[in-house]
PDB file of C-alpha atoms and ligand atoms in Angstrom:
ATOM      1  CA  UNK A 294      -0.049  -0.429  -0.248  1.00 78.00           C
ATOM      2  CA  UNK A 295       1.517   3.583  -1.232  1.00 89.00           C
ATOM      3  CA  UNK A 296       1.559   5.798   2.371  1.00 96.00           C
ATOM      4  CA  UNK A 297       1.107   9.320   2.703  1.00 97.00           C
ATOM      5  CA  UNK A 298       4.232  11.165   3.658  1.00 98.00           C
ATOM      6  CA  UNK A 299       2.661  13.478   6.550  1.00 98.00           C
ATOM      7  CA  UNK A 300       4.326  16.214   8.449  1.00 98.00           C
ATOM      8  CA  UNK A 301       2.753  17.678  11.689  1.00 98.00           C
ATOM      9  CA  UNK A 302       3.972  21.730  12.203  1.00 99.00           C
ATOM     10  CA  UNK A 303       3.351  22.343  15.894  1.00 98.00           C
ATOM     11  CA  UNK A 304       4.317  19.976  18.937  1.00 98.00           C
ATOM     12  CA  UNK A 305       2.417  22.583  21.757  1.00 96.00           C
ATOM     13  CA  UNK A 306      -1.056  20.849  23.673  1.00 94.00           C
ATOM     14  CA  UNK A 307      -3.205  19.941  20.014  1.00 97.00           C
ATOM     15  CA  UNK A 308       0.051  17.671  19.058  1.00 98.00           C
ATOM     16  CA  UNK A 309      -0.696  14.566  20.402  1.00 98.00           C
ATOM     17  CA  UNK A 310      -4.494  14.752  18.529  1.00 98.00           C
ATOM     18  CA  UNK A 311      -3.082  14.131  15.472  1.00 98.00           C
ATOM     19  CA  UNK A 312       0.033  12.233  15.976  1.00 98.00           C
ATOM     20  CA  UNK A 313      -1.758   9.095  17.627  1.00 97.00           C
ATOM     21  CA  UNK A 314      -4.432   8.791  14.839  1.00 96.00           C
ATOM     22  CA  UNK A 315      -1.698   9.665  11.990  1.00 95.00           C
ATOM     23  CA  UNK A 316       0.929   7.099  13.541  1.00 94.00           C
ATOM     24  CA  UNK A 317      -1.566   4.191  13.377  1.00 94.00           C
ATOM     25  CA  UNK A 318      -3.036   4.664  10.454  1.00 95.00           C
ATOM     26  CA  UNK A 319      -1.871   2.156   7.936  1.00 95.00           C
ATOM     27  CA  UNK A 320      -2.046   4.237   5.091  1.00 96.00           C
ATOM     28  CA  UNK A 321       0.396   7.070   6.688  1.00 97.00           C
ATOM     29  CA  UNK A 322       3.785   7.332   7.122  1.00 97.00           C
ATOM     30  CA  UNK A 323       4.751  10.222   9.813  1.00 98.00           C
ATOM     31  CA  UNK A 324       7.530  10.978   8.629  1.00 98.00           C
ATOM     32  CA  UNK A 325       8.443  14.508  10.292  1.00 98.00           C
ATOM     33  CA  UNK A 326       7.403  17.128  13.302  1.00 98.00           C
ATOM     34  CA  UNK A 327       8.477  20.538  13.260  1.00 98.00           C
ATOM     35  CA  UNK A 328       8.570  23.556  16.182  1.00 98.00           C
ATOM     36  CA  UNK A 329      10.924  25.970  16.775  1.00 98.00           C
ATOM     37  CA  UNK A 330      11.420  25.058  20.516  1.00 98.00           C
ATOM     38  CA  UNK A 331      13.995  22.374  19.067  1.00 98.00           C
ATOM     39  CA  UNK A 332      13.596  20.477  22.476  1.00 98.00           C
ATOM     40  CA  UNK A 333       9.902  19.586  21.573  1.00 98.00           C
ATOM     41  CA  UNK A 334      10.327  18.821  18.493  1.00 98.00           C
ATOM     42  CA  UNK A 335      13.313  16.553  19.229  1.00 98.00           C
ATOM     43  CA  UNK A 336      10.723  15.115  22.508  1.00 98.00           C
ATOM     44  CA  UNK A 337       8.224  14.172  19.545  1.00 98.00           C
ATOM     45  CA  UNK A 338      10.423  12.720  16.996  1.00 98.00           C
ATOM     46  CA  UNK A 339      11.264  10.407  19.764  1.00 98.00           C
ATOM     47  CA  UNK A 340       8.171   9.393  20.584  1.00 98.00           C
ATOM     48  CA  UNK A 341       6.782   8.603  16.985  1.00 98.00           C
ATOM     49  CA  UNK A 342      10.080   7.749  15.736  1.00 97.00           C
ATOM     50  CA  UNK A 343      10.195  10.207  12.703  1.00 98.00           C
ATOM     51  CA  UNK A 344      12.540  12.961  11.911  1.00 98.00           C
ATOM     52  CA  UNK A 345      12.347  16.696  13.537  1.00 98.00           C
ATOM     53  CA  UNK A 346      13.242  20.044  11.912  1.00 98.00           C
ATOM     54  CA  UNK A 347      12.681  23.954  13.652  1.00 98.00           C
ATOM     55  CA  UNK A 348      12.124  25.389  10.369  1.00 98.00           C
ATOM     56  CA  UNK A 349       9.064  24.649   8.299  1.00 98.00           C
ATOM     57  CA  UNK A 350      10.646  25.380   5.071  1.00 98.00           C
ATOM     58  CA  UNK A 351      13.262  23.657   5.143  1.00 98.00           C
ATOM     59  CA  UNK A 352      11.212  20.745   6.164  1.00 98.00           C
ATOM     60  CA  UNK A 353       9.283  21.515   2.813  1.00 98.00           C
ATOM     61  CA  UNK A 354      12.415  21.569   0.982  1.00 98.00           C
ATOM     62  CA  UNK A 355      13.717  17.797   2.318  1.00 98.00           C
ATOM     63  CA  UNK A 356      11.034  16.033   2.764  1.00 98.00           C
ATOM     64  CA  UNK A 357       8.604  14.917   0.291  1.00 97.00           C
ATOM     65  CA  UNK A 358       5.384  15.318   1.417  1.00 98.00           C
ATOM     66  CA  UNK A 359       2.308  14.210   0.413  1.00 98.00           C
ATOM     67  CA  UNK A 360       0.075  16.492   3.554  1.00 98.00           C
ATOM     68  CA  UNK A 361       0.990  18.741   6.525  1.00 98.00           C
ATOM     69  CA  UNK A 362      -0.786  19.285   9.952  1.00 98.00           C
ATOM     70  CA  UNK A 363      -0.885  22.959  11.062  1.00 98.00           C
ATOM     71  CA  UNK A 364      -0.592  22.768  14.794  1.00 98.00           C
ATOM     72  CA  UNK A 365       0.373  26.186  15.059  1.00 98.00           C
ATOM     73  CA  UNK A 366      -0.645  29.974  16.637  1.00 98.00           C
ATOM     74  CA  UNK A 367      -3.805  30.852  14.777  1.00 98.00           C
ATOM     75  CA  UNK A 368      -1.286  33.682  12.671  1.00 98.00           C
ATOM     76  CA  UNK A 369       0.681  31.549  11.278  1.00 98.00           C
ATOM     77  CA  UNK A 370      -1.939  29.176   9.927  1.00 98.00           C
ATOM     78  CA  UNK A 371      -2.006  31.223   6.540  1.00 98.00           C
ATOM     79  CA  UNK A 372       1.308  31.940   5.802  1.00 98.00           C
ATOM     80  CA  UNK A 373       2.149  27.933   6.791  1.00 98.00           C
ATOM     81  CA  UNK A 374      -1.154  26.731   4.305  1.00 98.00           C
ATOM     82  CA  UNK A 375      -0.628  28.887   1.602  1.00 98.00           C
ATOM     83  CA  UNK A 376       3.425  27.644   1.488  1.00 98.00           C
ATOM     84  CA  UNK A 377       2.446  24.457   1.367  1.00 98.00           C
ATOM     85  CA  UNK A 378      -0.157  24.588  -1.146  1.00 98.00           C
ATOM     86  CA  UNK A 379       2.209  26.464  -3.797  1.00 98.00           C
ATOM     87  CA  UNK A 380       3.942  23.115  -2.994  1.00 98.00           C
ATOM     88  CA  UNK A 381       1.204  21.081  -3.641  1.00 98.00           C
ATOM     89  CA  UNK A 382       1.379  19.813  -0.156  1.00 98.00           C
ATOM     90  CA  UNK A 383      -1.862  18.644   0.936  1.00 98.00           C
ATOM     91  CA  UNK A 384      -3.176  20.643   3.870  1.00 98.00           C
ATOM     92  CA  UNK A 385      -5.395  20.053   7.074  1.00 98.00           C
ATOM     93  CA  UNK A 386      -5.451  22.573   9.181  1.00 98.00           C
ATOM     94  CA  UNK A 387      -6.078  23.301  12.924  1.00 98.00           C
ATOM     95  CA  UNK A 388      -9.308  25.788  13.698  1.00 98.00           C
ATOM     96  CA  UNK A 389      -9.627  28.637  13.111  1.00 98.00           C
ATOM     97  CA  UNK A 390      -8.801  28.516   8.911  1.00 97.00           C
ATOM     98  CA  UNK A 391      -6.981  32.219   9.888  1.00 98.00           C
ATOM     99  CA  UNK A 392      -7.106  35.753  11.958  1.00 97.00           C
ATOM    100  CA  UNK A 393      -8.433  37.395   8.614  1.00 96.00           C
ATOM    101  CA  UNK A 394     -11.330  37.174   6.310  1.00 95.00           C
ATOM    102  CA  UNK A 395      -9.398  37.852   3.491  1.00 97.00           C
ATOM    103  CA  UNK A 396      -6.291  35.756   4.334  1.00 97.00           C
ATOM    104  CA  UNK A 397      -8.662  32.611   4.793  1.00 97.00           C
ATOM    105  CA  UNK A 398      -9.858  33.309   1.139  1.00 97.00           C
ATOM    106  CA  UNK A 399      -6.095  33.641  -0.302  1.00 98.00           C
ATOM    107  CA  UNK A 400      -5.655  29.739   1.418  1.00 98.00           C
ATOM    108  CA  UNK A 401      -8.319  28.507  -0.828  1.00 98.00           C
ATOM    109  CA  UNK A 402      -7.341  30.581  -4.015  1.00 98.00           C
ATOM    110  CA  UNK A 403      -3.828  28.716  -3.240  1.00 98.00           C
ATOM    111  CA  UNK A 404      -4.934  25.082  -2.444  1.00 98.00           C
ATOM    112  CA  UNK A 405      -7.145  25.460  -5.546  1.00 98.00           C
ATOM    113  CA  UNK A 406      -5.015  26.870  -8.172  1.00 98.00           C
ATOM    114  CA  UNK A 407      -2.671  24.475  -7.028  1.00 98.00           C
ATOM    115  CA  UNK A 408      -5.270  21.049  -7.106  1.00 98.00           C
ATOM    116  CA  UNK A 409      -4.770  20.814  -3.418  1.00 98.00           C
ATOM    117  CA  UNK A 410      -7.406  19.756  -1.182  1.00 98.00           C
ATOM    118  CA  UNK A 411      -7.389  22.220   1.892  1.00 98.00           C
ATOM    119  CA  UNK A 412      -8.861  20.630   5.718  1.00 98.00           C
ATOM    120  CA  UNK A 413     -10.206  23.093   8.323  1.00 98.00           C
ATOM    121  CA  UNK A 414     -10.694  21.032  11.935  1.00 98.00           C
ATOM    122  CA  UNK A 415     -14.303  21.161  13.328  1.00 97.00           C
ATOM    123  CA  UNK A 416     -14.295  18.047  14.658  1.00 97.00           C
ATOM    124  CA  UNK A 417     -17.517  18.635  16.710  1.00 96.00           C
ATOM    125  CA  UNK A 418     -19.237  18.084  13.532  1.00 96.00           C
ATOM    126  CA  UNK A 419     -18.601  14.331  14.266  1.00 97.00           C
ATOM    127  CA  UNK A 420     -19.867  14.233  17.553  1.00 97.00           C
ATOM    128  CA  UNK A 421     -23.060  11.832  17.278  1.00 98.00           C
ATOM    129  CA  UNK A 422     -24.855  13.885  18.532  1.00 97.00           C
ATOM    130  CA  UNK A 423     -24.090  16.433  16.006  1.00 97.00           C
ATOM    131  CA  UNK A 424     -24.525  14.415  13.238  1.00 97.00           C
ATOM    132  CA  UNK A 425     -27.467  13.066  14.591  1.00 97.00           C
ATOM    133  CA  UNK A 426     -29.105  16.735  15.300  1.00 94.00           C
ATOM    134  CA  UNK A 427     -27.729  17.891  10.565  1.00 95.00           C
ATOM    135  CA  UNK A 428     -29.486  14.030   9.573  1.00 95.00           C
ATOM    136  CA  UNK A 429     -32.490  14.473  11.032  1.00 95.00           C
ATOM    137  CA  UNK A 430     -32.032  18.610  10.072  1.00 93.00           C
ATOM    138  CA  UNK A 431     -31.636  17.576   6.331  1.00 92.00           C
ATOM    139  CA  UNK A 432     -34.149  14.405   6.438  1.00 93.00           C
ATOM    140  CA  UNK A 433     -37.061  17.337   8.002  1.00 92.00           C
ATOM    141  CA  UNK A 434     -37.399  15.759  11.107  1.00 94.00           C
ATOM    142  CA  UNK A 435     -37.318  18.862  13.006  1.00 90.00           C
ATOM    143  CA  UNK A 436     -38.960  20.778  10.164  1.00 89.00           C
ATOM    144  CA  UNK A 437     -37.465  24.577   9.534  1.00 84.00           C
ATOM    145  CA  UNK A 438     -35.331  26.238  11.845  1.00 84.00           C
ATOM    146  CA  UNK A 439     -36.893  29.656  12.529  1.00 82.00           C
ATOM    147  CA  UNK A 440     -33.856  30.890  14.723  1.00 81.00           C
ATOM    148  CA  UNK A 441     -31.040  29.784  16.655  1.00 82.00           C
ATOM    149  CA  UNK A 442     -29.057  30.807  19.847  1.00 86.00           C
ATOM    150  CA  UNK A 443     -25.999  29.783  20.490  1.00 88.00           C
ATOM    151  CA  UNK A 444     -24.159  29.185  24.216  1.00 89.00           C
ATOM    152  CA  UNK A 445     -20.355  28.593  25.226  1.00 90.00           C
ATOM    153  CA  UNK A 446     -19.910  27.614  28.987  1.00 88.00           C
ATOM    154  CA  UNK A 447     -16.074  26.271  28.866  1.00 85.00           C
ATOM    155  CA  UNK A 448     -13.903  27.927  31.078  1.00 84.00           C
ATOM    156  CA  UNK A 449     -10.695  29.448  30.290  1.00 86.00           C
ATOM    157  CA  UNK A 450      -8.075  29.965  33.452  1.00 88.00           C
ATOM    158  CA  UNK A 451      -6.024  33.061  33.585  1.00 87.00           C
ATOM    159  CA  UNK A 452      -3.403  29.931  33.730  1.00 89.00           C
ATOM    160  CA  UNK A 453      -4.391  28.925  30.171  1.00 87.00           C
ATOM    161  CA  UNK A 454      -3.545  31.939  28.295  1.00 86.00           C
ATOM    162  CA  UNK A 455      -0.141  32.145  29.933  1.00 87.00           C
ATOM    163  CA  UNK A 456       0.887  28.442  28.964  1.00 85.00           C
ATOM    164  CA  UNK A 457       0.998  29.966  25.414  1.00 88.00           C
ATOM    165  CA  UNK A 458       2.602  33.258  24.244  1.00 91.00           C
ATOM    166  CA  UNK A 459       0.207  33.948  21.198  1.00 95.00           C
ATOM    167  CA  UNK A 460      -3.236  33.068  23.205  1.00 93.00           C
ATOM    168  CA  UNK A 461      -5.294  36.102  23.896  1.00 90.00           C
ATOM    169  CA  UNK A 462      -3.545  38.370  21.599  1.00 93.00           C
ATOM    170  CA  UNK A 463      -5.336  39.964  18.613  1.00 95.00           C
ATOM    171  CA  UNK A 464      -2.028  39.465  16.230  1.00 96.00           C
ATOM    172  CA  UNK A 465      -0.845  36.072  16.818  1.00 97.00           C
ATOM    173  CA  UNK A 466      -4.546  34.367  17.923  1.00 96.00           C
ATOM    174  CA  UNK A 467      -6.723  36.762  16.504  1.00 96.00           C
ATOM    175  CA  UNK A 468      -8.661  37.731  19.597  1.00 92.00           C
ATOM    176  CA  UNK A 469      -9.918  35.047  22.969  1.00 90.00           C
ATOM    177  CA  UNK A 470     -12.394  33.254  23.208  1.00 90.00           C
ATOM    178  CA  UNK A 471     -14.829  33.863  20.467  1.00 91.00           C
ATOM    179  CA  UNK A 472     -12.025  32.523  18.168  1.00 94.00           C
ATOM    180  CA  UNK A 473     -10.403  30.167  19.592  1.00 93.00           C
ATOM    181  CA  UNK A 474     -13.344  28.136  21.522  1.00 93.00           C
ATOM    182  CA  UNK A 475     -16.406  30.073  20.588  1.00 94.00           C
ATOM    183  CA  UNK A 476     -15.924  28.809  17.131  1.00 95.00           C
ATOM    184  CA  UNK A 477     -16.724  25.297  17.302  1.00 96.00           C
ATOM    185  CA  UNK A 478     -20.239  25.977  18.350  1.00 95.00           C
ATOM    186  CA  UNK A 479     -20.433  28.649  15.809  1.00 93.00           C
ATOM    187  CA  UNK A 480     -19.371  26.707  13.329  1.00 94.00           C
ATOM    188  CA  UNK A 481     -21.875  24.169  14.102  1.00 94.00           C
ATOM    189  CA  UNK A 482     -24.717  25.934  13.922  1.00 92.00           C
ATOM    190  CA  UNK A 483     -23.428  27.254  10.744  1.00 90.00           C
ATOM    191  CA  UNK A 484     -23.127  23.761   9.892  1.00 92.00           C
ATOM    192  CA  UNK A 485     -26.813  23.253  11.054  1.00 92.00           C
ATOM    193  CA  UNK A 486     -28.599  26.125   9.555  1.00 88.00           C
ATOM    194  CA  UNK A 487     -26.538  25.544   6.871  1.00 81.00           C
ATOM    195  CA  UNK A 488     -27.248  29.085   5.498  1.00 65.00           C
ATOM    196  CA  UNK A 489     -24.778  31.661   4.114  1.00 55.00           C
ATOM    197  CA  UNK A 490     -26.403  34.519   5.219  1.00 56.00           C
ATOM    198  CA  UNK A 491     -26.916  33.583   8.668  1.00 53.00           C
ATOM    199  CA  UNK A 492     -25.952  35.903  11.518  1.00 55.00           C
ATOM    200  CA  UNK A 493     -23.347  33.738  12.729  1.00 51.00           C
ATOM    201  CA  UNK A 494     -21.364  33.895   9.924  1.00 50.00           C
ATOM    202  CA  UNK A 495     -20.872  38.017   9.868  1.00 50.00           C
ATOM    203  CA  UNK A 496     -20.361  37.311  13.409  1.00 46.00           C
ATOM    204  CA  UNK A 497     -17.310  35.801  12.370  1.00 48.00           C
ATOM    205  CA  UNK A 498     -16.473  38.133   9.358  1.00 47.00           C
ATOM    206  CA  UNK A 499     -16.626  40.824  11.153  1.00 45.00           C
ATOM    207  CA  UNK A 500     -15.025  39.676  14.103  1.00 45.00           C
ATOM    208  CA  UNK A 501     -11.767  38.509  11.500  1.00 47.00           C
ATOM    209  CA  UNK A 502     -11.740  41.901   9.639  1.00 43.00           C
TER     210      UNK A 502
HETATM  211  N1  LIG B 789      -9.786  21.452  18.090  1.00 78.24           N
HETATM  212  C1  LIG B 789      -9.486  21.826  18.892  1.00 78.24           C
HETATM  213  O1  LIG B 789     -10.820  21.220  19.540  1.00 78.24           O
HETATM  214  C2  LIG B 789      -8.047  22.403  19.804  1.00 78.24           C
HETATM  215  C3  LIG B 789      -7.745  22.501  20.767  1.00 78.24           C
HETATM  216  C4  LIG B 789      -6.633  22.848  21.294  1.00 78.24           C
HETATM  217  C5  LIG B 789      -5.809  23.394  20.181  1.00 78.24           C
HETATM  218  N2  LIG B 789      -6.568  24.004  18.616  1.00 78.24           N
HETATM  219  C6  LIG B 789      -5.804  24.897  17.699  1.00 78.24           C
HETATM  220  O2  LIG B 789      -4.768  24.005  17.608  1.00 78.24           O
HETATM  221  C7  LIG B 789      -3.935  24.880  17.339  1.00 78.24           C
HETATM  222  C8  LIG B 789      -2.402  24.952  18.068  1.00 78.24           C
HETATM  223  O3  LIG B 789      -2.648  25.253  19.656  1.00 78.24           O
HETATM  224  P1  LIG B 789      -2.104  24.537  20.900  1.00 78.24           P
HETATM  225  O4  LIG B 789      -2.899  24.956  21.778  1.00 78.24           O
HETATM  226  O5  LIG B 789      -1.100  23.696  20.292  1.00 78.24           O
HETATM  227  O6  LIG B 789      -1.116  25.561  20.318  1.00 78.24           O
HETATM  228  P2  LIG B 789       0.486  25.523  21.350  1.00 78.24           P
HETATM  229  O7  LIG B 789       0.844  26.599  22.232  1.00 78.24           O
HETATM  230  O8  LIG B 789       0.410  24.062  22.772  1.00 78.24           O
HETATM  231  O9  LIG B 789       1.422  24.701  20.555  1.00 78.24           O
HETATM  232  C9  LIG B 789       1.536  25.260  19.432  1.00 78.24           C
HETATM  233  C10 LIG B 789       3.081  25.469  19.185  1.00 78.24           C
HETATM  234  O10 LIG B 789       3.712  26.240  17.847  1.00 78.24           O
HETATM  235  C11 LIG B 789       4.742  26.356  18.283  1.00 78.24           C
HETATM  236  N3  LIG B 789       5.857  27.245  17.146  1.00 78.24           N
HETATM  237  C12 LIG B 789       5.061  28.467  16.879  1.00 78.24           C
HETATM  238  N4  LIG B 789       5.504  29.203  15.530  1.00 78.24           N
HETATM  239  C13 LIG B 789       6.337  28.202  14.896  1.00 78.24           C
HETATM  240  C14 LIG B 789       6.852  28.535  14.070  1.00 78.24           C
HETATM  241  N5  LIG B 789       7.364  29.042  13.451  1.00 78.24           N
HETATM  242  N6  LIG B 789       7.438  26.827  13.795  1.00 78.24           N
HETATM  243  C15 LIG B 789       7.011  25.690  13.908  1.00 78.24           C
HETATM  244  N7  LIG B 789       6.722  25.588  15.179  1.00 78.24           N
HETATM  245  C16 LIG B 789       6.242  26.796  15.797  1.00 78.24           C
HETATM  246  C17 LIG B 789       5.399  26.579  19.353  1.00 78.24           C
HETATM  247  O11 LIG B 789       6.288  26.283  19.704  1.00 78.24           O
HETATM  248  C18 LIG B 789       4.425  25.900  20.157  1.00 78.24           C
HETATM  249  O12 LIG B 789       4.984  24.362  20.783  1.00 78.24           O
HETATM  250  C19 LIG B 789      -4.728  25.879  17.886  1.00 78.24           C
HETATM  251  O13 LIG B 789      -5.044  26.542  16.285  1.00 78.24           O
HETATM  252  C20 LIG B 789      -5.442  25.531  18.561  1.00 78.24           C
HETATM  253  O14 LIG B 789      -6.602  26.784  18.358  1.00 78.24           O
HETATM  254  C21 LIG B 789      -7.505  22.904  18.791  1.00 78.24           C
END
């Protein structure tokens, strides 16, 4: 079986959620990890028996990659995805797609122009409850949606924001709880309603400007 050559860029909190499935899948070879913090990259490379890099451009040059997973601070999603797509590497990026709407558009354009797939992680769409709601909306069991309301009750302490140097900053995170946590709920609402004119989209776009 021909295996997809995969690399993960960013070895922080979410890394394991990408590395473990990639490591055990038969059709995937996790060839490299990358992080500017060398100790972090080295440790993960040892754990997953692969090579490590501290510079993603060097990673792109040296490994003949099929796919990258982007697990980086938000402001880096767009530049890294665009560089990869230009090299015909497929991209799976963590949410949010980018912190500016124009960057997201450029990511889509570059992926299209280079014939690569661009995926964005919104894993809550796969929760059994989400799948059931979507099915019941599609087959009409729940009738037509007249309005929507979302609430997010997750707690993130100051300590959480202090564990990474980019979280809670406009420049690098693109905001705080709305773009980081509430985005999951907004995505579900958007997906359920399936109407590009709905107000949550406007809210996200206003926020990303
Ligand atoms: N889907 C989810 O439920 C979920 C949960 C947590 C985090 N995330 C997302 O995952 C992404 C990463 O979040 P995190 O909590 O793992 O952050 P983190 O700060 O723990 O990890 C980010 C890593 O990127 C590295 N990095 C920074 N600049 C780099 C560069 N130029 N090249 C290579 N590495 C670089 C940092 O050294 C760090 O190790 C974010 O987009 C976040 O929103 C998603």
